[in-house]
PDB file of C-alpha atoms in Angstrom:
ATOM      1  CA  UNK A   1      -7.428 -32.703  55.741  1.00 51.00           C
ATOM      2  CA  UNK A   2      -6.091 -33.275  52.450  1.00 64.00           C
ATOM      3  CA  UNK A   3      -5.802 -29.428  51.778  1.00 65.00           C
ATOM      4  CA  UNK A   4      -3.268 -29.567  54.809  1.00 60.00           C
ATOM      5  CA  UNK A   5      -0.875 -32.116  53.426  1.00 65.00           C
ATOM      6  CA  UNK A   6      -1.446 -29.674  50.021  1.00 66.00           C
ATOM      7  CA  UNK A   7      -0.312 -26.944  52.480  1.00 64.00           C
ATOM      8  CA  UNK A   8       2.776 -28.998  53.794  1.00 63.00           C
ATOM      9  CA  UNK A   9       4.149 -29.604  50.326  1.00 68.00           C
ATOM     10  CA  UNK A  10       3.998 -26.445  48.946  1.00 66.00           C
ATOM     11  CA  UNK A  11       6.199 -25.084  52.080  1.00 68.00           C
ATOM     12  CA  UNK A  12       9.280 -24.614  51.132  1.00 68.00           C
ATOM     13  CA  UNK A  13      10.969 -27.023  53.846  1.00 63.00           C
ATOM     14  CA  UNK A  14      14.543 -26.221  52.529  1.00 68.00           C
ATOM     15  CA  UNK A  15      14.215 -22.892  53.484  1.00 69.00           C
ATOM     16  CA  UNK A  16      12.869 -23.463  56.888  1.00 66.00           C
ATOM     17  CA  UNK A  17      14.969 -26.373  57.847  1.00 66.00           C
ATOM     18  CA  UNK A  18      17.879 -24.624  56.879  1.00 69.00           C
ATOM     19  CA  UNK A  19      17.352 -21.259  58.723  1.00 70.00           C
ATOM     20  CA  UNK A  20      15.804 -23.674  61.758  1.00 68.00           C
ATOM     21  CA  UNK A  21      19.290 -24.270  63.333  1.00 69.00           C
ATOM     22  CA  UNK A  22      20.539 -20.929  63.043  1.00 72.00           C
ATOM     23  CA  UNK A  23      17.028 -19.278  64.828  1.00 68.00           C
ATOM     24  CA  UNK A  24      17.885 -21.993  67.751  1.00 68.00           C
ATOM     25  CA  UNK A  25      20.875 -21.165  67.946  1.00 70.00           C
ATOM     26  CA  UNK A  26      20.405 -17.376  68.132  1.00 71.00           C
ATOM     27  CA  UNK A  27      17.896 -18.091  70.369  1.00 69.00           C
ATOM     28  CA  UNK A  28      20.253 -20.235  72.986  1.00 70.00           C
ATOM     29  CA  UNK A  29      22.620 -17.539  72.326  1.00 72.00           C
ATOM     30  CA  UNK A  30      20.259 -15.119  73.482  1.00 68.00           C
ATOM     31  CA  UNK A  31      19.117 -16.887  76.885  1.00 65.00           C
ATOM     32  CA  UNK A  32      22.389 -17.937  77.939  1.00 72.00           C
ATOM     33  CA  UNK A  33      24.560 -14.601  77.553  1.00 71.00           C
ATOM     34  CA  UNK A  34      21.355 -13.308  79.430  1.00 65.00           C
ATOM     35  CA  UNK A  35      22.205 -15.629  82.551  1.00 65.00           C
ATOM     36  CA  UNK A  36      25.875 -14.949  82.273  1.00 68.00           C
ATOM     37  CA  UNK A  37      25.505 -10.874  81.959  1.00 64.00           C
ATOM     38  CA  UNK A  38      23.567 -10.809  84.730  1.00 61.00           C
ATOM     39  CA  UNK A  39      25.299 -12.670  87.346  1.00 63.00           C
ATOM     40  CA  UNK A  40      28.652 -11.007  85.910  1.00 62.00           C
ATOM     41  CA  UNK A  41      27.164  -7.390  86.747  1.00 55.00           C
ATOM     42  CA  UNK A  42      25.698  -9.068  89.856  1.00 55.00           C
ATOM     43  CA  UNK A  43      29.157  -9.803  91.268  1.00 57.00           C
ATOM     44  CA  UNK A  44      31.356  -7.133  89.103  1.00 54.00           C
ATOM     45  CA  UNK A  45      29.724  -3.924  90.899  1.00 51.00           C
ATOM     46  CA  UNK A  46      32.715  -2.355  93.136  1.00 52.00           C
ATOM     47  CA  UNK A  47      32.769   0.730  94.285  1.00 48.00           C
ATOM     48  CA  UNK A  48      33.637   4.149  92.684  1.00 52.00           C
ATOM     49  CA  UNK A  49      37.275   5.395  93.385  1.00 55.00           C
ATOM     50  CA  UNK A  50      37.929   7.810  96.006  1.00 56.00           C
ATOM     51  CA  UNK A  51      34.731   6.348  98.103  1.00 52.00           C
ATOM     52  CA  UNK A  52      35.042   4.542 101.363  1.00 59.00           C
ATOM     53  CA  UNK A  53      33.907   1.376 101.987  1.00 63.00           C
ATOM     54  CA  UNK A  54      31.655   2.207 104.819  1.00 67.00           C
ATOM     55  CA  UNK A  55      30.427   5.553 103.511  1.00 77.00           C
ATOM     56  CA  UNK A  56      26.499   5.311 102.724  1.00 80.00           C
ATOM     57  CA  UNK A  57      27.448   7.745  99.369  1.00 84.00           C
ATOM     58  CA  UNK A  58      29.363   4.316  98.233  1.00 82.00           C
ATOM     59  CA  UNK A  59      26.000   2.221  98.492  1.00 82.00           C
ATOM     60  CA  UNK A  60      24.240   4.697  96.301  1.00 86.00           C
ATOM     61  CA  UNK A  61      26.976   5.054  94.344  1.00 88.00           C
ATOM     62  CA  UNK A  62      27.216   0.998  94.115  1.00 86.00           C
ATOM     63  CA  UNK A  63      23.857   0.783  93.558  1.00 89.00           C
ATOM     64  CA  UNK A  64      23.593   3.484  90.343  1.00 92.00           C
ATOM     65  CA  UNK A  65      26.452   1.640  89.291  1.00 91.00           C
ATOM     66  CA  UNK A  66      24.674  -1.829  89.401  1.00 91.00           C
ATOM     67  CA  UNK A  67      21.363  -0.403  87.575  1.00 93.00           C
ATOM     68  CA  UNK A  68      23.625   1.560  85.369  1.00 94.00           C
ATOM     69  CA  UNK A  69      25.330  -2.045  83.926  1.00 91.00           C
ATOM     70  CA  UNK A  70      21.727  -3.908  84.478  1.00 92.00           C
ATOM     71  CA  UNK A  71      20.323  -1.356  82.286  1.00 94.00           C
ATOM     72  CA  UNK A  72      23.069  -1.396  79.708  1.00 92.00           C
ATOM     73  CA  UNK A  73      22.767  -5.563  79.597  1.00 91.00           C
ATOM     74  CA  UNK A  74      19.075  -4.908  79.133  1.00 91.00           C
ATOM     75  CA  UNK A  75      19.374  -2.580  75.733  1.00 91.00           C
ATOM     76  CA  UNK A  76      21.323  -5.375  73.980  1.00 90.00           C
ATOM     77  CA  UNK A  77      19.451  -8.066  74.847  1.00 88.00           C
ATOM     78  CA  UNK A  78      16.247  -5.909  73.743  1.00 90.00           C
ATOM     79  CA  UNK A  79      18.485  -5.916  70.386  1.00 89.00           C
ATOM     80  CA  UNK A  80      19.215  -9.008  69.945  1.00 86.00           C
ATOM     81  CA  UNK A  81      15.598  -9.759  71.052  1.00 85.00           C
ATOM     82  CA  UNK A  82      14.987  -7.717  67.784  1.00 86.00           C
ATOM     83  CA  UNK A  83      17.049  -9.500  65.202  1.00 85.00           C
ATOM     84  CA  UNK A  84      16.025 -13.116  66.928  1.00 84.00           C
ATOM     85  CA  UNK A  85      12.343 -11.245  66.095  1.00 84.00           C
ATOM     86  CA  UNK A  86      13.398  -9.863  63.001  1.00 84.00           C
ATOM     87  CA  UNK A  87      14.787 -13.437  61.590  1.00 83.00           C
ATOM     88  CA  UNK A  88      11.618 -14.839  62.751  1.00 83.00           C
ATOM     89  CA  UNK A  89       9.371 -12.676  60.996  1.00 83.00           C
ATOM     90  CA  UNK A  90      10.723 -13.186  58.003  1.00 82.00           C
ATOM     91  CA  UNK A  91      10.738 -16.723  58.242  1.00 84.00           C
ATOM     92  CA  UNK A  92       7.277 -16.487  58.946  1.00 82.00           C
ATOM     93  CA  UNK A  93       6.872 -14.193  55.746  1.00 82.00           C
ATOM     94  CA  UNK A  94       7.842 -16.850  53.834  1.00 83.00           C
ATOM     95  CA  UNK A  95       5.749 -19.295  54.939  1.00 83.00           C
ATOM     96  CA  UNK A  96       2.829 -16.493  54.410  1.00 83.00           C
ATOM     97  CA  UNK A  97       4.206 -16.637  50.696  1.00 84.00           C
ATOM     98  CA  UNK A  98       3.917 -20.548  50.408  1.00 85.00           C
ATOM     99  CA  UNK A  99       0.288 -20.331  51.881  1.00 84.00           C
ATOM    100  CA  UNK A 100      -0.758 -18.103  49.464  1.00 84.00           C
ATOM    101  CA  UNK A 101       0.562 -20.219  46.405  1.00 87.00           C
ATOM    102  CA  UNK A 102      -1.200 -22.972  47.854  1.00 88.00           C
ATOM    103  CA  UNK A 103      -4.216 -21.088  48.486  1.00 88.00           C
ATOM    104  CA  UNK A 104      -4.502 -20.263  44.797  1.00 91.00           C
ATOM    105  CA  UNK A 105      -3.344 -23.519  43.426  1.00 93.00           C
ATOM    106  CA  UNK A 106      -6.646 -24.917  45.275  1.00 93.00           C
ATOM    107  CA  UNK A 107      -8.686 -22.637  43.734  1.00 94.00           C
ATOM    108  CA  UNK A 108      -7.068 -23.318  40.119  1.00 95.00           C
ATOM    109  CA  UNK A 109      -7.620 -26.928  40.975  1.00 96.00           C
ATOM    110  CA  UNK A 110     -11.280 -26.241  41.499  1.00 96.00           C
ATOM    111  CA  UNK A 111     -11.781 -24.761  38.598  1.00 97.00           C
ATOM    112  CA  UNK A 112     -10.158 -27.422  36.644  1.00 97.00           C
ATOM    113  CA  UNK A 113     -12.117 -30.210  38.678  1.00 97.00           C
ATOM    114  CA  UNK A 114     -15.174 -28.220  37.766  1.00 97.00           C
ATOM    115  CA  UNK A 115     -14.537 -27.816  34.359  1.00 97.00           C
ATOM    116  CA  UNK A 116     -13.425 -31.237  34.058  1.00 97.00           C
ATOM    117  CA  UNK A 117     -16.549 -32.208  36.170  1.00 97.00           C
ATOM    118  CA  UNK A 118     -18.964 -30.604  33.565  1.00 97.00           C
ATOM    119  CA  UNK A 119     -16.884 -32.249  30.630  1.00 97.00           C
ATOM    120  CA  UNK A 120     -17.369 -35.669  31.834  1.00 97.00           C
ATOM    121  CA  UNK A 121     -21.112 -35.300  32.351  1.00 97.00           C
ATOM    122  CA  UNK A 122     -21.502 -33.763  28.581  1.00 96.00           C
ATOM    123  CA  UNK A 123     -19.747 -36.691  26.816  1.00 96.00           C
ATOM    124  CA  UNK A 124     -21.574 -38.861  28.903  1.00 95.00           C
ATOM    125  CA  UNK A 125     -24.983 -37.301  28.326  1.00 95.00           C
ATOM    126  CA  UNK A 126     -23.368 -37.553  24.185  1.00 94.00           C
ATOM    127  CA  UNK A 127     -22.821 -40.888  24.257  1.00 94.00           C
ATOM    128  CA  UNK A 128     -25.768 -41.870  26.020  1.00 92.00           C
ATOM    129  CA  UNK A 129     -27.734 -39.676  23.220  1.00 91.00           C
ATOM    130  CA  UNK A 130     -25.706 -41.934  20.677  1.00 90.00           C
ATOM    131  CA  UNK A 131     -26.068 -45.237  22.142  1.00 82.00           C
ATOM    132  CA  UNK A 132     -30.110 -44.679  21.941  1.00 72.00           C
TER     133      UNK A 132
END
């Protein structure tokens, strides 16, 4: 247990508080021009000029045009799907980084304990020797 409140302070909390509300943001961002694209090509498809209403060619042709914009909306949210990813990895990086100090700061704090372990029991064992 204690070697995860070790793990909490070595995070660098700054950092990740600070980038927190921007990654939420993009992220809201993301979802909600998701909705809105898609009910705007939803309702936006007309048909192409010099096509009659009632002609089956303006059904296909509505049709194309609707997977044509659906398709379009779908390539920039797989982009901005990749910079909310993007952002996130490297948030995550950086918390990979703090880990890693911590993870070595334990095991220089071992060594120390150890050492200082084995100190304690030598002047111990010395005085001990002396007092007799």
């Amino acid at each position: 247990m204690a070697a995860w409140l070790q793990a909490l302070k070595v995070i660098p909390w700054g950092t990740v508080i600070e980038a927190a509300p921007g990654l939420a943001k993009s992220a809201r961002g993301f979802f909600k021009r998701t909705q809105e694209a898609t009910a705007a090509a939803d309702s936006a498809v007309v048909a192409p000029a010099g096509v009659d209403e009632g002609d089956p060619l303006a059904d296909v042709m509505r049709w194309i045009a609707t997977l044509d914009s659906r398709l379009a909306q779908a390539a920039e949210r797989q982009q901005a799907a990749a910079e909310l990813l993007d952002s996130l990895a490297a948030q995550n990086a950086r918390l990979v980084e703090a880990v890693d100090a911590l993870r070595q700061r334990a095991r220089a704090l071992t060594v120390a304990a150890v050492v200082l372990a084995i100190a304690l029991i030598g002047t111990i064992l010395w005085v001990a020797s002396i007092a007799h």
